[in-house]
mmCIF file of C-alpha atoms and ligand atoms in Angstrom:
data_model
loop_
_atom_site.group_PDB
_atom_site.id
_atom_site.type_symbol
_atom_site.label_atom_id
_atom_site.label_comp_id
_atom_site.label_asym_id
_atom_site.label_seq_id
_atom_site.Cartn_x
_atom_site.Cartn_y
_atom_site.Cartn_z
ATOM 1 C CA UNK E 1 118.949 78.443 89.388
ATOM 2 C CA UNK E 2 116.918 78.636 92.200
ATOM 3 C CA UNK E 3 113.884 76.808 92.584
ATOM 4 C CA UNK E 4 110.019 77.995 93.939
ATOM 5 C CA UNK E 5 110.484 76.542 97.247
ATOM 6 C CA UNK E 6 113.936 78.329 97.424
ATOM 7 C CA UNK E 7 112.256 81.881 96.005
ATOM 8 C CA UNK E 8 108.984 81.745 98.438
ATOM 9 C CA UNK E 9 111.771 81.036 101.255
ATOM 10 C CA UNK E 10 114.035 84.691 100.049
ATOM 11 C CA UNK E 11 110.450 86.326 100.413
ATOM 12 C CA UNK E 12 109.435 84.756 103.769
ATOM 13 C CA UNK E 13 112.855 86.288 104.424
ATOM 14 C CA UNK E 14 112.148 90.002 102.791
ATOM 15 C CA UNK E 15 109.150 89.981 104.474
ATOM 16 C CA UNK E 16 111.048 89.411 108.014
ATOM 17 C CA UNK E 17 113.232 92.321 107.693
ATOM 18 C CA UNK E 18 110.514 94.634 106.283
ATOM 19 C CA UNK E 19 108.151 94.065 109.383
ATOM 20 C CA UNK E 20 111.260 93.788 112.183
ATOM 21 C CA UNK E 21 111.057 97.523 112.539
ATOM 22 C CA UNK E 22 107.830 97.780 113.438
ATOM 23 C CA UNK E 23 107.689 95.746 116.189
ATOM 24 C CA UNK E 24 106.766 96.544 119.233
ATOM 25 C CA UNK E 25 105.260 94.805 122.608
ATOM 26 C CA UNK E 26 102.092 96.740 121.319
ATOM 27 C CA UNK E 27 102.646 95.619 118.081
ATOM 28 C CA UNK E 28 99.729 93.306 116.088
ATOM 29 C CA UNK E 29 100.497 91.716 112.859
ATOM 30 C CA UNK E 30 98.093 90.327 110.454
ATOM 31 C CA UNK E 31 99.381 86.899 109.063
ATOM 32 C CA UNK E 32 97.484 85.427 106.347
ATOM 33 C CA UNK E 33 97.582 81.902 104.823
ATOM 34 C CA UNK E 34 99.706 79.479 101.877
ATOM 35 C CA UNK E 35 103.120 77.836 102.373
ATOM 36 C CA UNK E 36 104.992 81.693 101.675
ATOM 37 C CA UNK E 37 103.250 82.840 104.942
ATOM 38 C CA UNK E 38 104.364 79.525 106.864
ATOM 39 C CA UNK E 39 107.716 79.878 105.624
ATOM 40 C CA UNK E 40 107.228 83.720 106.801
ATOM 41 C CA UNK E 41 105.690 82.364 110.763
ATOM 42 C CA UNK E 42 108.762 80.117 110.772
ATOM 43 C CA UNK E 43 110.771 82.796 110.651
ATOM 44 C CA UNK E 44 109.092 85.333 112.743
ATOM 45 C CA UNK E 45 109.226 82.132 115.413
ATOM 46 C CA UNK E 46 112.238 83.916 117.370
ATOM 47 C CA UNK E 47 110.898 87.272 117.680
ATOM 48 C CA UNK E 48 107.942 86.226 119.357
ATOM 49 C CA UNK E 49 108.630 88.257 122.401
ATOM 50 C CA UNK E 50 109.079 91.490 120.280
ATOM 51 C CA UNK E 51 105.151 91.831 119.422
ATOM 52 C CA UNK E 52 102.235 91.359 121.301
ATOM 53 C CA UNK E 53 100.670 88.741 119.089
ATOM 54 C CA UNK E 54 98.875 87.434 115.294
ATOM 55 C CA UNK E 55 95.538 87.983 113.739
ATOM 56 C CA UNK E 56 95.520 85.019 111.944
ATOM 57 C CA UNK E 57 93.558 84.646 108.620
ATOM 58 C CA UNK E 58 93.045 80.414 108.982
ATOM 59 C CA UNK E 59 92.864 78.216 110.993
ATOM 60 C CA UNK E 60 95.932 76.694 109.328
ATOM 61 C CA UNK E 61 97.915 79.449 109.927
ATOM 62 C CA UNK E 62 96.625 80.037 113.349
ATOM 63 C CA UNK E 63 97.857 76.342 114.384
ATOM 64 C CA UNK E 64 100.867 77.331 113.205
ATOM 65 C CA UNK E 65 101.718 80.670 114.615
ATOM 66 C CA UNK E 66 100.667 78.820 117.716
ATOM 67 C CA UNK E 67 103.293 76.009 116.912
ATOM 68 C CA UNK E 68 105.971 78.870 116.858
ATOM 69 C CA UNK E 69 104.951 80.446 120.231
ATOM 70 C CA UNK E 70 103.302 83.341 118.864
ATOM 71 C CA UNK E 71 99.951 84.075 120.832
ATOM 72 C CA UNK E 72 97.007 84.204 118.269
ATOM 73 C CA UNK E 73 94.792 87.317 119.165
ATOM 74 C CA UNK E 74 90.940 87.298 118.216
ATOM 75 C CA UNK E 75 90.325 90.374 115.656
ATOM 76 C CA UNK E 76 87.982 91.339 117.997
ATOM 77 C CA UNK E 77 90.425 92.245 120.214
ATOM 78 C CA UNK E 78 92.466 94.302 117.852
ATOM 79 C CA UNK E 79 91.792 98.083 117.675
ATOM 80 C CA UNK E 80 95.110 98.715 115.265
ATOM 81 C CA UNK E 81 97.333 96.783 113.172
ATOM 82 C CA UNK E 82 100.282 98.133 111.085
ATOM 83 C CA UNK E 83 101.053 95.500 108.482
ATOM 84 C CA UNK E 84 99.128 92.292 106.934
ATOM 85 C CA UNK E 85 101.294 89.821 105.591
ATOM 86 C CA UNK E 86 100.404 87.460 102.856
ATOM 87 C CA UNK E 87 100.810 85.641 99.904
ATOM 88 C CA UNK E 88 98.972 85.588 96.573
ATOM 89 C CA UNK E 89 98.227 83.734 93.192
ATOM 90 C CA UNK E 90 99.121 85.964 90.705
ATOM 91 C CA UNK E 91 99.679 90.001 91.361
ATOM 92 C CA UNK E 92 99.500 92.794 88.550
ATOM 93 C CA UNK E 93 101.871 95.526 88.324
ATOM 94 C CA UNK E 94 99.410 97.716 89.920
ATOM 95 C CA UNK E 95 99.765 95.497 92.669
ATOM 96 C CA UNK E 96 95.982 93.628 92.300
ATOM 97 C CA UNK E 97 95.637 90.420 93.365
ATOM 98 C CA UNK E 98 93.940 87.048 92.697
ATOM 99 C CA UNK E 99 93.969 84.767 96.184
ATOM 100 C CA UNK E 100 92.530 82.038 97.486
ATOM 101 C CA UNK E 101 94.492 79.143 96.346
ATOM 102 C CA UNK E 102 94.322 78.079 99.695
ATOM 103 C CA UNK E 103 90.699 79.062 100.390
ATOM 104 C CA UNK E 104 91.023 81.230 103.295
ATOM 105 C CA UNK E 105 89.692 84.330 100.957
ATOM 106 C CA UNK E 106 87.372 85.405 103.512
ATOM 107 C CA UNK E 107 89.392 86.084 106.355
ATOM 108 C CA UNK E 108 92.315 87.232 104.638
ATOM 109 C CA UNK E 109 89.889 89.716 103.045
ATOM 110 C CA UNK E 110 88.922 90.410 106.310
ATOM 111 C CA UNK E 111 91.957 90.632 108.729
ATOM 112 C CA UNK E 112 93.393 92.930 105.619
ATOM 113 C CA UNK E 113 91.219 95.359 105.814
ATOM 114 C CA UNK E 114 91.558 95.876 109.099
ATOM 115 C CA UNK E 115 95.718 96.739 108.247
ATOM 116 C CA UNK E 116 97.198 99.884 107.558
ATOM 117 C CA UNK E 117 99.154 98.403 104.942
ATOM 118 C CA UNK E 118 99.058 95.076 102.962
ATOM 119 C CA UNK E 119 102.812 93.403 102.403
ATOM 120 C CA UNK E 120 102.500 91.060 99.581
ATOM 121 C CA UNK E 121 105.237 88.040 99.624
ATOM 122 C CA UNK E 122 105.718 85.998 96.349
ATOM 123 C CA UNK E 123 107.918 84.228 94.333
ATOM 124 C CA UNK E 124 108.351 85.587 90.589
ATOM 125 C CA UNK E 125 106.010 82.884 89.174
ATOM 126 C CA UNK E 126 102.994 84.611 90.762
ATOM 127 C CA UNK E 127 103.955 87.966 88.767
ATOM 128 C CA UNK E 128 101.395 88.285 85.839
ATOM 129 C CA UNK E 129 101.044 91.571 83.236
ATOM 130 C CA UNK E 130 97.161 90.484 82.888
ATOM 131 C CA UNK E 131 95.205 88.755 86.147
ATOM 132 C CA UNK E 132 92.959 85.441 85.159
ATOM 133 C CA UNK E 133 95.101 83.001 84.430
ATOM 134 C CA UNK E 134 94.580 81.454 87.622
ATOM 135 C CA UNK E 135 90.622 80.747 88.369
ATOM 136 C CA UNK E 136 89.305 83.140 90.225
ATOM 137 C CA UNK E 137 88.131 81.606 93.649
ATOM 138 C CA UNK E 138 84.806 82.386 94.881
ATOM 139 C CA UNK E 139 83.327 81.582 98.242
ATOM 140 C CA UNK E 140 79.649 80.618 98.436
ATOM 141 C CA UNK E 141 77.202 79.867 100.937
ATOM 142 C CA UNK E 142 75.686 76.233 99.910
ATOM 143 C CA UNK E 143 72.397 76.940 99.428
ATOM 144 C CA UNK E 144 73.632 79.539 96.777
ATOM 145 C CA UNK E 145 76.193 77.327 94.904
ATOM 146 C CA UNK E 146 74.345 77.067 91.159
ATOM 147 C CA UNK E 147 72.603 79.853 91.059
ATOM 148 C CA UNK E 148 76.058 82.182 91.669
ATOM 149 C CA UNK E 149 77.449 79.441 89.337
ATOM 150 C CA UNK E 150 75.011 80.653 86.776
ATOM 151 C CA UNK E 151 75.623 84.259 86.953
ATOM 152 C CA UNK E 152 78.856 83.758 86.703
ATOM 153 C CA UNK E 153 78.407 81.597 83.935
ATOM 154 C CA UNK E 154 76.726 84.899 82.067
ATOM 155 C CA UNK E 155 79.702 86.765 83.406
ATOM 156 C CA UNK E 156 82.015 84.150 80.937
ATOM 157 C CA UNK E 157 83.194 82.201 83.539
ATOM 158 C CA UNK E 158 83.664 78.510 84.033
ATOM 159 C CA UNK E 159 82.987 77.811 87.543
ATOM 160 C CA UNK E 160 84.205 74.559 89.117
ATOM 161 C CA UNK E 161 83.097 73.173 92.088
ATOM 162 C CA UNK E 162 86.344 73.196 94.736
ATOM 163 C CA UNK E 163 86.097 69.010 95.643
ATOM 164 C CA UNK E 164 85.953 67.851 99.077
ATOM 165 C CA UNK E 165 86.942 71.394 100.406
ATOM 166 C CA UNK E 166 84.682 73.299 103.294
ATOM 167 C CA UNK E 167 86.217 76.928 104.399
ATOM 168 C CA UNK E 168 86.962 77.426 107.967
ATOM 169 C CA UNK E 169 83.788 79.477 107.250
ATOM 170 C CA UNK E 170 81.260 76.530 106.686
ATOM 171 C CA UNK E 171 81.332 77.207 103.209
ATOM 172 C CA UNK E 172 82.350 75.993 99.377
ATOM 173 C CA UNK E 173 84.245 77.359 96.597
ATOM 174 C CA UNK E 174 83.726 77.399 92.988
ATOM 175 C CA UNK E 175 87.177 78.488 91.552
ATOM 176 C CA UNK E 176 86.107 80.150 88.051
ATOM 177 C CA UNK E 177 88.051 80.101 84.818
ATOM 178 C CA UNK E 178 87.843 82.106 81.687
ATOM 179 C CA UNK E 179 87.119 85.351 82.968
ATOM 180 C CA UNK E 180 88.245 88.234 81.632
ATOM 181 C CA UNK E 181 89.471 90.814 84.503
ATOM 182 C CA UNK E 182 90.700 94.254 82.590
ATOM 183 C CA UNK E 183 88.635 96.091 85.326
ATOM 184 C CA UNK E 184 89.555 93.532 88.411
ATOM 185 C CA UNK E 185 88.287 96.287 91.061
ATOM 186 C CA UNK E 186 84.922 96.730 89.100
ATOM 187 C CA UNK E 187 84.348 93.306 88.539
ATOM 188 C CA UNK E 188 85.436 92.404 92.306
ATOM 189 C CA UNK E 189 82.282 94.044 93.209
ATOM 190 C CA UNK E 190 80.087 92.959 90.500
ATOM 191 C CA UNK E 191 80.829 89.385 91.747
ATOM 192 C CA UNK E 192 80.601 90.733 95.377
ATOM 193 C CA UNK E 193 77.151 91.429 94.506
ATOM 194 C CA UNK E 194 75.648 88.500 93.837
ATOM 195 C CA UNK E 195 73.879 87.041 96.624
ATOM 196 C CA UNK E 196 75.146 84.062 98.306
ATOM 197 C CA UNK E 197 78.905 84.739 97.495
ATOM 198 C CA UNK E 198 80.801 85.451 100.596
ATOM 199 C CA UNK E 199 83.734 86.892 98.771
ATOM 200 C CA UNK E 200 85.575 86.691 95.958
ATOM 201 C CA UNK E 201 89.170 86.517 95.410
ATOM 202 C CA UNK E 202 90.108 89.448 94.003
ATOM 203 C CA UNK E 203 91.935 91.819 95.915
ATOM 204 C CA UNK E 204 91.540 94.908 93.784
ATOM 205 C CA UNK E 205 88.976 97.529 95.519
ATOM 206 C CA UNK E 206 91.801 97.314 98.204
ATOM 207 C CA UNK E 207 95.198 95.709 96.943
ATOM 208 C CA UNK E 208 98.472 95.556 98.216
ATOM 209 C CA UNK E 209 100.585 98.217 99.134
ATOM 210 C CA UNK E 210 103.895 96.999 99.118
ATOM 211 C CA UNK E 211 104.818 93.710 97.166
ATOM 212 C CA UNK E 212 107.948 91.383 97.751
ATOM 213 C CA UNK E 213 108.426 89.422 94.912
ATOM 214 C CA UNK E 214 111.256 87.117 95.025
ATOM 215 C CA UNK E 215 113.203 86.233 91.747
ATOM 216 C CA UNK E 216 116.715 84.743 90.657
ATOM 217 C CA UNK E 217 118.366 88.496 91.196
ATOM 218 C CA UNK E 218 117.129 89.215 94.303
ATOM 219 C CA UNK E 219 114.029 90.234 95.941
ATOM 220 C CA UNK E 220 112.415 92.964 94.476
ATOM 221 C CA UNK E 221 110.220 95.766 96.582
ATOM 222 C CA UNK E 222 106.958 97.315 94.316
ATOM 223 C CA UNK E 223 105.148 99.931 96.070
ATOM 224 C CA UNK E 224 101.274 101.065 94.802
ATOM 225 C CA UNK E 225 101.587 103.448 92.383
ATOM 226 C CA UNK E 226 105.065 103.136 91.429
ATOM 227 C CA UNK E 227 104.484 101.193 88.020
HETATM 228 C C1 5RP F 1 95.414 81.355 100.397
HETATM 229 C C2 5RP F 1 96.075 82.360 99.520
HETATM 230 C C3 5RP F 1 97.551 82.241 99.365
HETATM 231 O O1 5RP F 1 98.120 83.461 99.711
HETATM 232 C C4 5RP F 1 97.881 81.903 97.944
HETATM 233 O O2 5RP F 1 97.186 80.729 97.578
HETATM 234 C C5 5RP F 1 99.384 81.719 97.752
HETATM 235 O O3 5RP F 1 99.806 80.575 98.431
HETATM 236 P P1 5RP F 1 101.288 80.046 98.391
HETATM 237 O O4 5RP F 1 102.121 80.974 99.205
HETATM 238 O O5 5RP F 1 101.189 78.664 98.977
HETATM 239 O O6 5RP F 1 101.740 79.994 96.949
HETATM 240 O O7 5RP F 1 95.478 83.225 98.965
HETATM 241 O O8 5RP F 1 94.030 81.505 100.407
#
């Protein structure tokens, strides 16, 4: 039986092979954040010279890449970028996400949408038929903190105040419970909306393309649209 660490590892590893061959000295890749995507930098360590750099979603996993030799590019710089590469909470079958168990929401959100594709790496313990077990994470600016917390208290959430935790954005999270998500890409917008939240952590509106998920057979590839 193999264990988590083992699993995110066999993904880290899928997610190697699936981005090799598109590589290129021109090539940008979009590498987000969470201990699948360090396991994934590790391993993309020795092909450093085969791409021209990382857009990096954290400063966490900037530090890193940099660690492995890869030069981190600023998305500013960055007219086109094949693949993200990231990890995730919990993913549906249609391939919708919750993230931000690490907090870097924002800039994931952000370097994603800037990708032609998004490559989803998890281990089989993130696979979920219904999204919301996991509290949703929600990025606010400070000022805003209670009164998103009370909107999303009418939405029938129980929003928690992330402890001791600032983004690399300047900002808090309140990571909500109890919601119910049937419609994640309608209410990804709904909570969009409210002012003062940066971003919420549903990846819905936009999910992933193509998912990795790694379980004791093997690692399995799920491409949008194919459930
Ligand atoms: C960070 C994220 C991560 O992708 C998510 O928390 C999964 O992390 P891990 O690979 O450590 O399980 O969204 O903001």
């Amino acid at each position: 039986m193999l264990t988590q660490d083992q699993l995110k590892h066999q993904a880290a590893q899928a997610a190697l092979q699936f981005v090799l061959p598109f590589l290129d000295t021109d090539a940008v890749l979009g590498v987000g954040t969470g201990s699948t995507v360090d396991l994934f930098i590790d391993a993309l360590a020795e092909h450093r010279r085969g791409f021209r750099g990382a857009a990096s979603s954290s400063e966490r996993s900037s530090q890193r890449l940099r660690e492995a030799g890869i030069k981190v590019l600023d998305l500013n710089d960055v007219r086109s970028m094949t693949l993200y590469v990231d990890g995730a909470d919990e993913l549906d079958a249609d391939l919708n996400m919750i993230k931000g168990g690490g907090g870097a929401l924002t800039r994931e959100k952000i370097v994603a949408s800037v990708a032609e594709r998004f490559v989803c790496i998890v281990d089989e313990s993130k696979r979920v038929d219904r999204l919301g077990a996991f509290p949703l994470p929600v990025e606010v600016i400070p000022l805003a903190r209670e009164a998103v917390a009370r909107v999303l208290r009418q939405f029938g959430g129980h929003p928690v105040l992330r402890e001791s935790f600032v983004t690399d954005n300047g900002c808090q999270i309140l990571d909500v419970s109890g919601l119910i998500l049937d419609q994640p890409a309608e209410f990804e917008a709904m909570v969009n909306n409210i002012p003062g939240v940066v971003c919420c952590g549903l990846f819905a509106i936009s999910g992933a393309d193509i998912a990795l998920v790694a379980g004791q057979g093997g690692v399995q590839q799920i491409r949008r649209g194919t459930a």
